[in-house]
CSV table of C-alpha atoms in Angstrom, one decimal:
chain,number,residue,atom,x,y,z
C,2,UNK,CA,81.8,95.8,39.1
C,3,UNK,CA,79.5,95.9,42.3
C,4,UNK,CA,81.5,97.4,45.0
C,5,UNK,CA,78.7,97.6,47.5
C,6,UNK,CA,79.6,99.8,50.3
C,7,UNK,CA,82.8,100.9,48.8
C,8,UNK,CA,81.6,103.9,46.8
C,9,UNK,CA,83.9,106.8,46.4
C,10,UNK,CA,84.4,110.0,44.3
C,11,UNK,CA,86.8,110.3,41.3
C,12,UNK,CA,90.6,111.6,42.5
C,13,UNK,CA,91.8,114.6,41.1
C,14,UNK,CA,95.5,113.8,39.4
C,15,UNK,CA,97.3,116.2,41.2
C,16,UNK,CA,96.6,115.2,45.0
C,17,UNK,CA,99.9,113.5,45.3
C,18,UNK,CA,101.5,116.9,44.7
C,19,UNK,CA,102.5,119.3,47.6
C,20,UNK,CA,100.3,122.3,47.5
C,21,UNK,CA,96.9,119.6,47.0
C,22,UNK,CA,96.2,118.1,49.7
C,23,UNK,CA,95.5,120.8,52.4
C,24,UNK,CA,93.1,122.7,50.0
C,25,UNK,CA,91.1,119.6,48.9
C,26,UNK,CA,90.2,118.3,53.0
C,27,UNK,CA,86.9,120.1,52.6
C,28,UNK,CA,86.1,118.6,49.5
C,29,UNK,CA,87.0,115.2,50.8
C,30,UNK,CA,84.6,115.4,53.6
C,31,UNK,CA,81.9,116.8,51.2
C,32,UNK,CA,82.6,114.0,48.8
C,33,UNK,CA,82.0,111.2,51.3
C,34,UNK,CA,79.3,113.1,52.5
C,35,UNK,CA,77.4,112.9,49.6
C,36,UNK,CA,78.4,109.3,48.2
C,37,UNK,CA,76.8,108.7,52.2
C,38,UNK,CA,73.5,109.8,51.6
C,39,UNK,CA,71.0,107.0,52.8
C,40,UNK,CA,73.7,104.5,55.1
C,41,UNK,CA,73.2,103.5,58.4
C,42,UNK,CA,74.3,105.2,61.2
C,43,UNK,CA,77.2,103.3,62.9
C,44,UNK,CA,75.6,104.3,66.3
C,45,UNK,CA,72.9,102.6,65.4
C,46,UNK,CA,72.0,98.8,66.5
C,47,UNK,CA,73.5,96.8,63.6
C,48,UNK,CA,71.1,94.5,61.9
C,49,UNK,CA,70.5,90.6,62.7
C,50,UNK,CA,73.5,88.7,61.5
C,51,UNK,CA,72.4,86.7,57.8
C,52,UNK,CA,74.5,84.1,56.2
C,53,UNK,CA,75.3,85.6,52.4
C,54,UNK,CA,75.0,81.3,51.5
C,55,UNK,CA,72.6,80.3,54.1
C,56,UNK,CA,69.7,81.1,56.6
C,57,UNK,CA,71.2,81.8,60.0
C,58,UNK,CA,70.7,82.4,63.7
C,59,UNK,CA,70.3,86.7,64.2
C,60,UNK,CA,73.3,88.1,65.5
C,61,UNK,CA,74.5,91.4,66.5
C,62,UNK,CA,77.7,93.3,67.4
C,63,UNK,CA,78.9,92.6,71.0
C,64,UNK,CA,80.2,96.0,73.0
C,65,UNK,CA,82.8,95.4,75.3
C,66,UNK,CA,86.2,97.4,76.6
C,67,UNK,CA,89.8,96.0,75.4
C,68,UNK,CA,88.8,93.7,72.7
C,69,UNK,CA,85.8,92.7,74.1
C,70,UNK,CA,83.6,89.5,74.9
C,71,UNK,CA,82.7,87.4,72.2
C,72,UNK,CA,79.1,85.2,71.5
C,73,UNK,CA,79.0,81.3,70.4
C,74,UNK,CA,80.5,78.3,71.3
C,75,UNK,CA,83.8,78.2,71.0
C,76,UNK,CA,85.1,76.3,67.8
C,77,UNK,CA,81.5,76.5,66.5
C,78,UNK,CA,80.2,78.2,63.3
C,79,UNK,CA,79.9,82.0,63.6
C,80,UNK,CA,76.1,83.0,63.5
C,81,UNK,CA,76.6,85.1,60.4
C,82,UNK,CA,77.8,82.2,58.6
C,83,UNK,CA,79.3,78.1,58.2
C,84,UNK,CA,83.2,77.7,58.6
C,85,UNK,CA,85.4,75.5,57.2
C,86,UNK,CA,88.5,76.3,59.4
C,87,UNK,CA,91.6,74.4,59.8
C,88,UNK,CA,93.6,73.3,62.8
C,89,UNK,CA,96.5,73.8,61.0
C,90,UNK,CA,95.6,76.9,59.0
C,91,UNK,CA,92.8,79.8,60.5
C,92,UNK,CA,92.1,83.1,60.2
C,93,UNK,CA,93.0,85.9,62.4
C,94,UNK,CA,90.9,88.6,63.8
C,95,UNK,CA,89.4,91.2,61.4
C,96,UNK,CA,89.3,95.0,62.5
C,97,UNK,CA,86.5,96.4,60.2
C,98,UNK,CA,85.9,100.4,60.4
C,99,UNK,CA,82.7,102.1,57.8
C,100,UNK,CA,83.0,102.1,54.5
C,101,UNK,CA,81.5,105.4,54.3
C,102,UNK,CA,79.2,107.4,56.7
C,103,UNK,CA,77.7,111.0,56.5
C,104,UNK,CA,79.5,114.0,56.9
C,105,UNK,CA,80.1,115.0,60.9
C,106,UNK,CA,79.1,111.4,62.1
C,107,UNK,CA,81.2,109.5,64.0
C,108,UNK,CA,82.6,105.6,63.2
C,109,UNK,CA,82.8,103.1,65.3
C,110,UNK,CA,85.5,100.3,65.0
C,111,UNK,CA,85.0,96.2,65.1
C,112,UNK,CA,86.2,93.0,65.4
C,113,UNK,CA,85.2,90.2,64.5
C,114,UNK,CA,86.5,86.4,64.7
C,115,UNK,CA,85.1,83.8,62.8
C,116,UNK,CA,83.3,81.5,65.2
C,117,UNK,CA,82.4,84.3,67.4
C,118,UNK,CA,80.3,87.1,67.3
C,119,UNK,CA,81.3,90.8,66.0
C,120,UNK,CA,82.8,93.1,68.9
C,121,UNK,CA,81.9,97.0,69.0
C,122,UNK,CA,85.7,99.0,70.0
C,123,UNK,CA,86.5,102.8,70.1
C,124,UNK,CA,83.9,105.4,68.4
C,125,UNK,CA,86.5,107.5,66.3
C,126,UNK,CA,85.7,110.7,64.7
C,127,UNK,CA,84.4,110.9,60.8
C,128,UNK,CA,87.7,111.8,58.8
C,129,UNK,CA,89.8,109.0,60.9
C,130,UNK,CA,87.1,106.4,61.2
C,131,UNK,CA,87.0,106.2,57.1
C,132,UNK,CA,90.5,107.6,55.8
C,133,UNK,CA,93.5,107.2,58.2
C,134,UNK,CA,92.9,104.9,61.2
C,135,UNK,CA,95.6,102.0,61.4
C,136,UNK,CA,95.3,99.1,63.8
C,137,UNK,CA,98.4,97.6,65.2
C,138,UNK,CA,99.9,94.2,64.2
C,139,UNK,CA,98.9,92.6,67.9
C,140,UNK,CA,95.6,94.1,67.6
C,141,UNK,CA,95.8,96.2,70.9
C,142,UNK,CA,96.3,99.8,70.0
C,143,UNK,CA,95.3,102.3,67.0
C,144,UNK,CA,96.9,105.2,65.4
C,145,UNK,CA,94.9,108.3,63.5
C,146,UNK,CA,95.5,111.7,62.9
C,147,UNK,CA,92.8,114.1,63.7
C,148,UNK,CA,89.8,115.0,66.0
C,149,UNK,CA,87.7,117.3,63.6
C,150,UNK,CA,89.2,118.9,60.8
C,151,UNK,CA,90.9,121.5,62.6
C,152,UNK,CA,93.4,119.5,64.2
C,153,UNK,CA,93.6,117.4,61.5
C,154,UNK,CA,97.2,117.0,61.5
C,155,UNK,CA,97.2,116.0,65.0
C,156,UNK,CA,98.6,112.3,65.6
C,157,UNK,CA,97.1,109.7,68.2
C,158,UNK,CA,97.1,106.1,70.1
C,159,UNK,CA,94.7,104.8,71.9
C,160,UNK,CA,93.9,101.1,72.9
C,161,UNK,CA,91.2,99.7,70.6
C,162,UNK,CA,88.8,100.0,73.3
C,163,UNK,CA,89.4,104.0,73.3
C,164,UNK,CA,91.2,103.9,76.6
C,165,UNK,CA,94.9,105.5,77.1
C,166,UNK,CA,94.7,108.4,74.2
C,167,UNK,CA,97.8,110.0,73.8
C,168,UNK,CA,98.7,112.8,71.5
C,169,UNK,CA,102.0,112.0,70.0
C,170,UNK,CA,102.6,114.9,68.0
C,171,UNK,CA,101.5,117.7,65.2
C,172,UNK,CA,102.0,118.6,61.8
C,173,UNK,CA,101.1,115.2,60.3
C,174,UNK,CA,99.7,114.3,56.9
C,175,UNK,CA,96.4,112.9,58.0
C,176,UNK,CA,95.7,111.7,53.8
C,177,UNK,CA,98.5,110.4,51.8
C,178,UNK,CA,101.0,109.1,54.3
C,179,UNK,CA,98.3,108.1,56.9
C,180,UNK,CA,99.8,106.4,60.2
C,181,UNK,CA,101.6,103.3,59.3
C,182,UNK,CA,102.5,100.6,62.3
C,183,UNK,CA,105.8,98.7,62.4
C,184,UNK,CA,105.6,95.1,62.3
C,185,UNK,CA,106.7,95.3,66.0
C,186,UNK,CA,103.9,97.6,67.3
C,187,UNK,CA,106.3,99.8,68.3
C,188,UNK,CA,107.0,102.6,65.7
C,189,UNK,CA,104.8,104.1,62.8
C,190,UNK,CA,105.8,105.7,59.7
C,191,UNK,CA,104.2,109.3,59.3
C,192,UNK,CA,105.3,112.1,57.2
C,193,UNK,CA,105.4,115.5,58.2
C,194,UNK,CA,102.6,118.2,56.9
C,195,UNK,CA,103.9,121.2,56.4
C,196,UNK,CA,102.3,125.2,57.3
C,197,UNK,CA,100.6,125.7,53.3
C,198,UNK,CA,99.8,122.5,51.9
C,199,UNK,CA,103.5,121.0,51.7
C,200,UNK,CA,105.1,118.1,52.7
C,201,UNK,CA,108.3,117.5,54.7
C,202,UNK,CA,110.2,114.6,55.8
C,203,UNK,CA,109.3,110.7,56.6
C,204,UNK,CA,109.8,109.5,60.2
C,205,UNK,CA,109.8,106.4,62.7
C,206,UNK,CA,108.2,107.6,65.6
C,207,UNK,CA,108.9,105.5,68.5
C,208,UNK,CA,105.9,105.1,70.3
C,209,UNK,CA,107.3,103.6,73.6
C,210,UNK,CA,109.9,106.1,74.3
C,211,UNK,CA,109.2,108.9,77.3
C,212,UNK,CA,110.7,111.5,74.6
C,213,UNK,CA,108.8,110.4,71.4
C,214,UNK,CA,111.7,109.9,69.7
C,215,UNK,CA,112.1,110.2,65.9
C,216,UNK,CA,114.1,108.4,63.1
C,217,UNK,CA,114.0,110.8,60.5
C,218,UNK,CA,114.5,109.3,56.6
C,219,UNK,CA,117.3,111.3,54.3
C,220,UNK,CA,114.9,110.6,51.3
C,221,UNK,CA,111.9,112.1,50.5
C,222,UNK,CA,110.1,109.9,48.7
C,223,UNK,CA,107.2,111.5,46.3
C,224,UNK,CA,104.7,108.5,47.7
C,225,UNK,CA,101.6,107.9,49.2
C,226,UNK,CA,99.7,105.1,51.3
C,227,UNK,CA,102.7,103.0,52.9
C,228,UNK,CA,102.5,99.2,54.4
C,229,UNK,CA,104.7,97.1,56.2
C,230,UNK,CA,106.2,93.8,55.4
C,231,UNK,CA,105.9,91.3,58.1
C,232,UNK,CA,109.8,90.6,58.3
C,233,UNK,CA,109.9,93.8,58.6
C,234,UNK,CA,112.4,94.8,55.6
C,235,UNK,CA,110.2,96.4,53.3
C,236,UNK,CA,107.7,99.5,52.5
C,237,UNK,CA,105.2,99.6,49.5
C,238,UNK,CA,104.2,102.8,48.5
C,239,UNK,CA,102.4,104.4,45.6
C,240,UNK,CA,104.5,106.9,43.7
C,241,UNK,CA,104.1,109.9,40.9
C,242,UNK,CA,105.1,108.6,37.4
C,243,UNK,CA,104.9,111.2,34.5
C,244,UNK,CA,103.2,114.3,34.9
C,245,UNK,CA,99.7,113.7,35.5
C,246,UNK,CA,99.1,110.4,36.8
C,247,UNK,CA,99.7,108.9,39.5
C,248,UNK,CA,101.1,105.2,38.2
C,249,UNK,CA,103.6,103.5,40.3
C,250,UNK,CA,104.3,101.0,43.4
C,251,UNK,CA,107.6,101.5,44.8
C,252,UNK,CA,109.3,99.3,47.0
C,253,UNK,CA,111.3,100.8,50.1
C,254,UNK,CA,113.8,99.9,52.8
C,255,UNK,CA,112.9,100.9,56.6
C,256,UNK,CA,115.3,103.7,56.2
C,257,UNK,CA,113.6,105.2,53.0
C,258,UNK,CA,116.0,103.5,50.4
C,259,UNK,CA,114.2,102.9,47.3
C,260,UNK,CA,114.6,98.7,46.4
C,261,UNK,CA,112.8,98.7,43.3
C,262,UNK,CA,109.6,99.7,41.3
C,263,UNK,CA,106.5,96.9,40.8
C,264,UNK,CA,107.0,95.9,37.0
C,265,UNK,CA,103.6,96.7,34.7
C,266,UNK,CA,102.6,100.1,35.7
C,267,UNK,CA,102.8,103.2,33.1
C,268,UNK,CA,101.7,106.8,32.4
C,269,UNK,CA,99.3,105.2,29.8
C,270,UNK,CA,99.2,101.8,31.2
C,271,UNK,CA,98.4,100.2,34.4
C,272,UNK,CA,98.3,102.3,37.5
C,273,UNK,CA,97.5,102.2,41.4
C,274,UNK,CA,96.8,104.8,43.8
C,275,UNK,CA,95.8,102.8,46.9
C,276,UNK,CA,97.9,99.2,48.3
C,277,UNK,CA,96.4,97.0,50.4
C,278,UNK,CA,98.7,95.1,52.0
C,279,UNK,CA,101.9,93.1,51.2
C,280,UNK,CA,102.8,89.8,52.1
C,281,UNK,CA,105.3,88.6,54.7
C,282,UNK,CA,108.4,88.9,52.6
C,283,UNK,CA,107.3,91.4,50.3
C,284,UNK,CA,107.2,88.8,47.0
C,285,UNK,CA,103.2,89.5,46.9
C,286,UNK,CA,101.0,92.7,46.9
C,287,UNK,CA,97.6,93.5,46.9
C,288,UNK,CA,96.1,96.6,45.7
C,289,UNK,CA,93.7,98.6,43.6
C,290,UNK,CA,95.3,98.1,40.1
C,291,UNK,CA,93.1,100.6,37.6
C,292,UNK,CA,93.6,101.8,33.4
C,293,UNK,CA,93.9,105.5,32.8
C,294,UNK,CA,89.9,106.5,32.8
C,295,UNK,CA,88.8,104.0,34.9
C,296,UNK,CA,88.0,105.0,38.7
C,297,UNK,CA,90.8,105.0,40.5
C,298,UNK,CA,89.3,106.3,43.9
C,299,UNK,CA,89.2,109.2,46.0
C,300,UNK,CA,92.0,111.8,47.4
C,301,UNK,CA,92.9,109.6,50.1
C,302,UNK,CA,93.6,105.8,50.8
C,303,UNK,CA,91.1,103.0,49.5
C,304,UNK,CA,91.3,99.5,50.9
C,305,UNK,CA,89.7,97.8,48.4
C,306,UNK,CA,91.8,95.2,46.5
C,307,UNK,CA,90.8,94.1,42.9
C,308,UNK,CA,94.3,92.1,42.2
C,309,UNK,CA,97.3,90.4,43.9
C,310,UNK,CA,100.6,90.7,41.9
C,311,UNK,CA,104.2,89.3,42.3
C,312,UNK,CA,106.1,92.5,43.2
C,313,UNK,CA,109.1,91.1,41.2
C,314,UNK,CA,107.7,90.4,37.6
C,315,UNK,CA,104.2,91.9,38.1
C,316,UNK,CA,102.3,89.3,36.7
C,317,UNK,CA,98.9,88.9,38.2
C,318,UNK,CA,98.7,86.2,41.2
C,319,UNK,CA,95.3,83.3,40.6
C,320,UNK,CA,92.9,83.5,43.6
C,321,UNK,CA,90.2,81.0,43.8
C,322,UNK,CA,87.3,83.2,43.3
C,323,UNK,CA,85.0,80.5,42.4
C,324,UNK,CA,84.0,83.6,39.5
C,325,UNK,CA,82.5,86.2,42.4
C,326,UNK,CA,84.0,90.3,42.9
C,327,UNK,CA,87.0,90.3,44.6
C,328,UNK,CA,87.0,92.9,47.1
C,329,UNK,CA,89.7,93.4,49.7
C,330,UNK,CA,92.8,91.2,50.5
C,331,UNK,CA,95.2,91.1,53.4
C,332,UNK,CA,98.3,89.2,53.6
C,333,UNK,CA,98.7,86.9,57.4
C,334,UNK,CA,102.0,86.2,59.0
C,335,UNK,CA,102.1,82.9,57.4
C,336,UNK,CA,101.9,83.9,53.9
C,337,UNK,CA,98.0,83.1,53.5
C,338,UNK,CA,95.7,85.3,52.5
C,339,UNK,CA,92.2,86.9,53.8
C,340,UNK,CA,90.4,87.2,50.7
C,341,UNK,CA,87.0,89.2,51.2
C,342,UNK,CA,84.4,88.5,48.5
C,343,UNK,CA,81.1,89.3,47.0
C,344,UNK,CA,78.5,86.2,48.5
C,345,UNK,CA,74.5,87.0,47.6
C,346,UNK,CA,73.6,90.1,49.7
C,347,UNK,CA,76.8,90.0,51.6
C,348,UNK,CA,80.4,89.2,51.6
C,349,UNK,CA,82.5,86.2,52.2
C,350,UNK,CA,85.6,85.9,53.3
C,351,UNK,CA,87.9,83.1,52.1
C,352,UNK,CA,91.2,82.1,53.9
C,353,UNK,CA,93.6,80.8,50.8
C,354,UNK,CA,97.1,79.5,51.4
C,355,UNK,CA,100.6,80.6,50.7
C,356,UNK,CA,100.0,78.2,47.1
C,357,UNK,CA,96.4,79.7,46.2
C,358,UNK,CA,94.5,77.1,47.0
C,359,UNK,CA,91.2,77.8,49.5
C,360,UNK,CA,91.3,76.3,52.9
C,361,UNK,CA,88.2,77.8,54.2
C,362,UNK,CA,84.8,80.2,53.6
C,363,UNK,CA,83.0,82.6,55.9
C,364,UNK,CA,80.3,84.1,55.6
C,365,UNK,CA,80.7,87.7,57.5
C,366,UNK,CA,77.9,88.5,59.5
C,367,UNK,CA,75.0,90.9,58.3
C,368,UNK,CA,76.2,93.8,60.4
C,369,UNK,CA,79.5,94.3,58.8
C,370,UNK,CA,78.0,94.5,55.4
C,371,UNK,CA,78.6,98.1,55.8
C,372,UNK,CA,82.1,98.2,56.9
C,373,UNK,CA,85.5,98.0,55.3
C,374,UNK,CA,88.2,95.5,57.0
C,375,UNK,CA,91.3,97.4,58.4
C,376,UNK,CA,93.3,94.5,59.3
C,377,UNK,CA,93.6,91.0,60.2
C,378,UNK,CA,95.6,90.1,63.1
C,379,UNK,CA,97.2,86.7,64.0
């Protein structure tokens, strides 16, 4: 499988464990580092804009505070590509962050519409550009943990634009349980990172309260890489099965109760480090769905998406492919799907509805070629 810009180093079995994580940071900035060689600065002026179907107008990334002035007529074609669009049915805006950049360098986030031209947001540092940074569900803040990697396990906000940074607290597993936002906006799941390489409790940190509150969980889930439901009711996360691989998809409640375990995954079977995202009611997941042997990844989160299941009989969901790479998926409000896929030199993105049927194709622009999407946001 081509997966372009999403190149990553094999994942050692035992990150999930306690003691891992904390002794393995160096190696995880050394391993992107190197996978890096030869990509484009993300300071850098991003290419002209190319259709991945079609010859197209050049277009580059627009800077702007807040999220930011757009290029194009309105309701017209994006320069990177032809759109098919609905009235009825559309897609959101997509927050892409790099795939992968050199050691030390710093990211900077995007947005892009299609119909409009991409939008340059917040330069973040290297670790929470690539591996931790969440946007929020109305697109107006984002969470990391980190500034360099001594203060790794330092938790922020800022508007997408960079402006407002607040340090919300300390002691937070930037890697495994990266900053997860509440369908709301208002709270995100973190879990704590303890002195030595261990792991404490989950939490709801309220982000709007003068005293940062925090809704601690009773469980203590051995899990990794949680997202939100839209309705709000539900948390996937990967989980140790076995002894030496990590295999599972666990279902949660907000308040850390388990719900139930994704049929199809085994010790010697099926297994999934990384989830994508989950649908509106929690019936659909997306994720990276791997056999023992195969590539799994690296230590930390992975957005790519090479399957969609049903979360209560884990048989595989039909995209409409057209027979290209599937490549990321994220679940919208309504049910539909943004379905980024391999298109010539590029990627596409396809909007598919609740049923699986296509509604529309995009071709991204040029300069996000190099980038990974984040989220998409009604």
């Amino acid at each position: 499988m081509n997966s372009g810009p999403f190149t990553h180093t094999t994942r050692p079995a035992s990150v999930r464990r306690s003691g891992a994580l904390a002794g393995t940071a160096a190696l995880l900035l050394l391993a992107f580092g190197a996978a890096a060689c030869g990509t484009a600065d993300p300071k850098t002026a991003p290419a002209p804009a190319e259709s991945a179907t079609a010859a197209a107008p050049a277009n580059g990334d627009t800077s702007a505070a807040g999220t930011g002035g757009t290029g194009g007529t309105p309701g017209a074609p994006p320069s990177g590509g032809s759109s098919t669009n609905t009235p009825s049915v559309r897609i959101g805006k997509l927050f892409y962050g790099p795939a992968r950049n050199p050691v030390g360098e710093n990211g900077n986030l995007r947005s892009w519409r299609p119909g409009e031209s991409p939008v340059r947001l917040m330069e973040l540092p290297h670790t929470a550009a690539i591996l931790n940074v969440n946007v929020s569900p109305d697109g107006r803040r984002v969470a990391w943990s980190g500034e360099d990697a001594e203060d790794s396990g330092d938790l922020y906000i800022a508007n997408v634009d960079g402006s407002n940074k607040q340090k919300m607290r300390s002691e937070v597993d930037p890697y495994c349980v990266t900053p997860a936002w509440s369908p709301d906006g208002r709270q995100l799941l973190f879990r704590v990172d303890l002195p030595g390489g261990g792991h404490g409790r989950f939490g709801l940190l309220d982000t709007r309260s003068e005293k940062r509150t925090v809704r601690w969980w009773r469980t203590e889930p051995s899990a990794c890489h949680a997202v939100w439901s839209a309705d709000g009711k539900t948390i996937a996360m990967t989980t140790d099965v076995g002894v030496t691989v990590d295999a599972g998809v666990v279902l949660y409640g907000t308040d850390g109760t388990k719900k139930r375990a994704i049929p199809g995954f085994s010790r010697d079977g099926w297994h999934s480090n990384d989830i994508a995202s989950l649908s509106p009611d929690g019936s659909r997941i997306a994720l990276l769905r791997m056999k023992l042997g195969e590539d799994d990844g690296n230590l930390a989160r992975d957005l790519r998406a090479n399957v969609v299941l049903d979360t209560r009989t884990g048989k595989q969901v039909s995209l409409p492919l057209g027979g290209r790479t599937l490549h990321q998926v994220y679940f919208q409000s309504d049910g539909s799907m943004v379905v980024r896929v391999e298109a010539g030199s590029g990627y596409a993105v396809l909007l598919v509805d609740g049923d699986g049927k296509k509604v529309s194709e995009t071709a991204e622009p040029a300069s996000l070629k190099d980038e990974q999407i984040l989220a998409v946001v009604d």
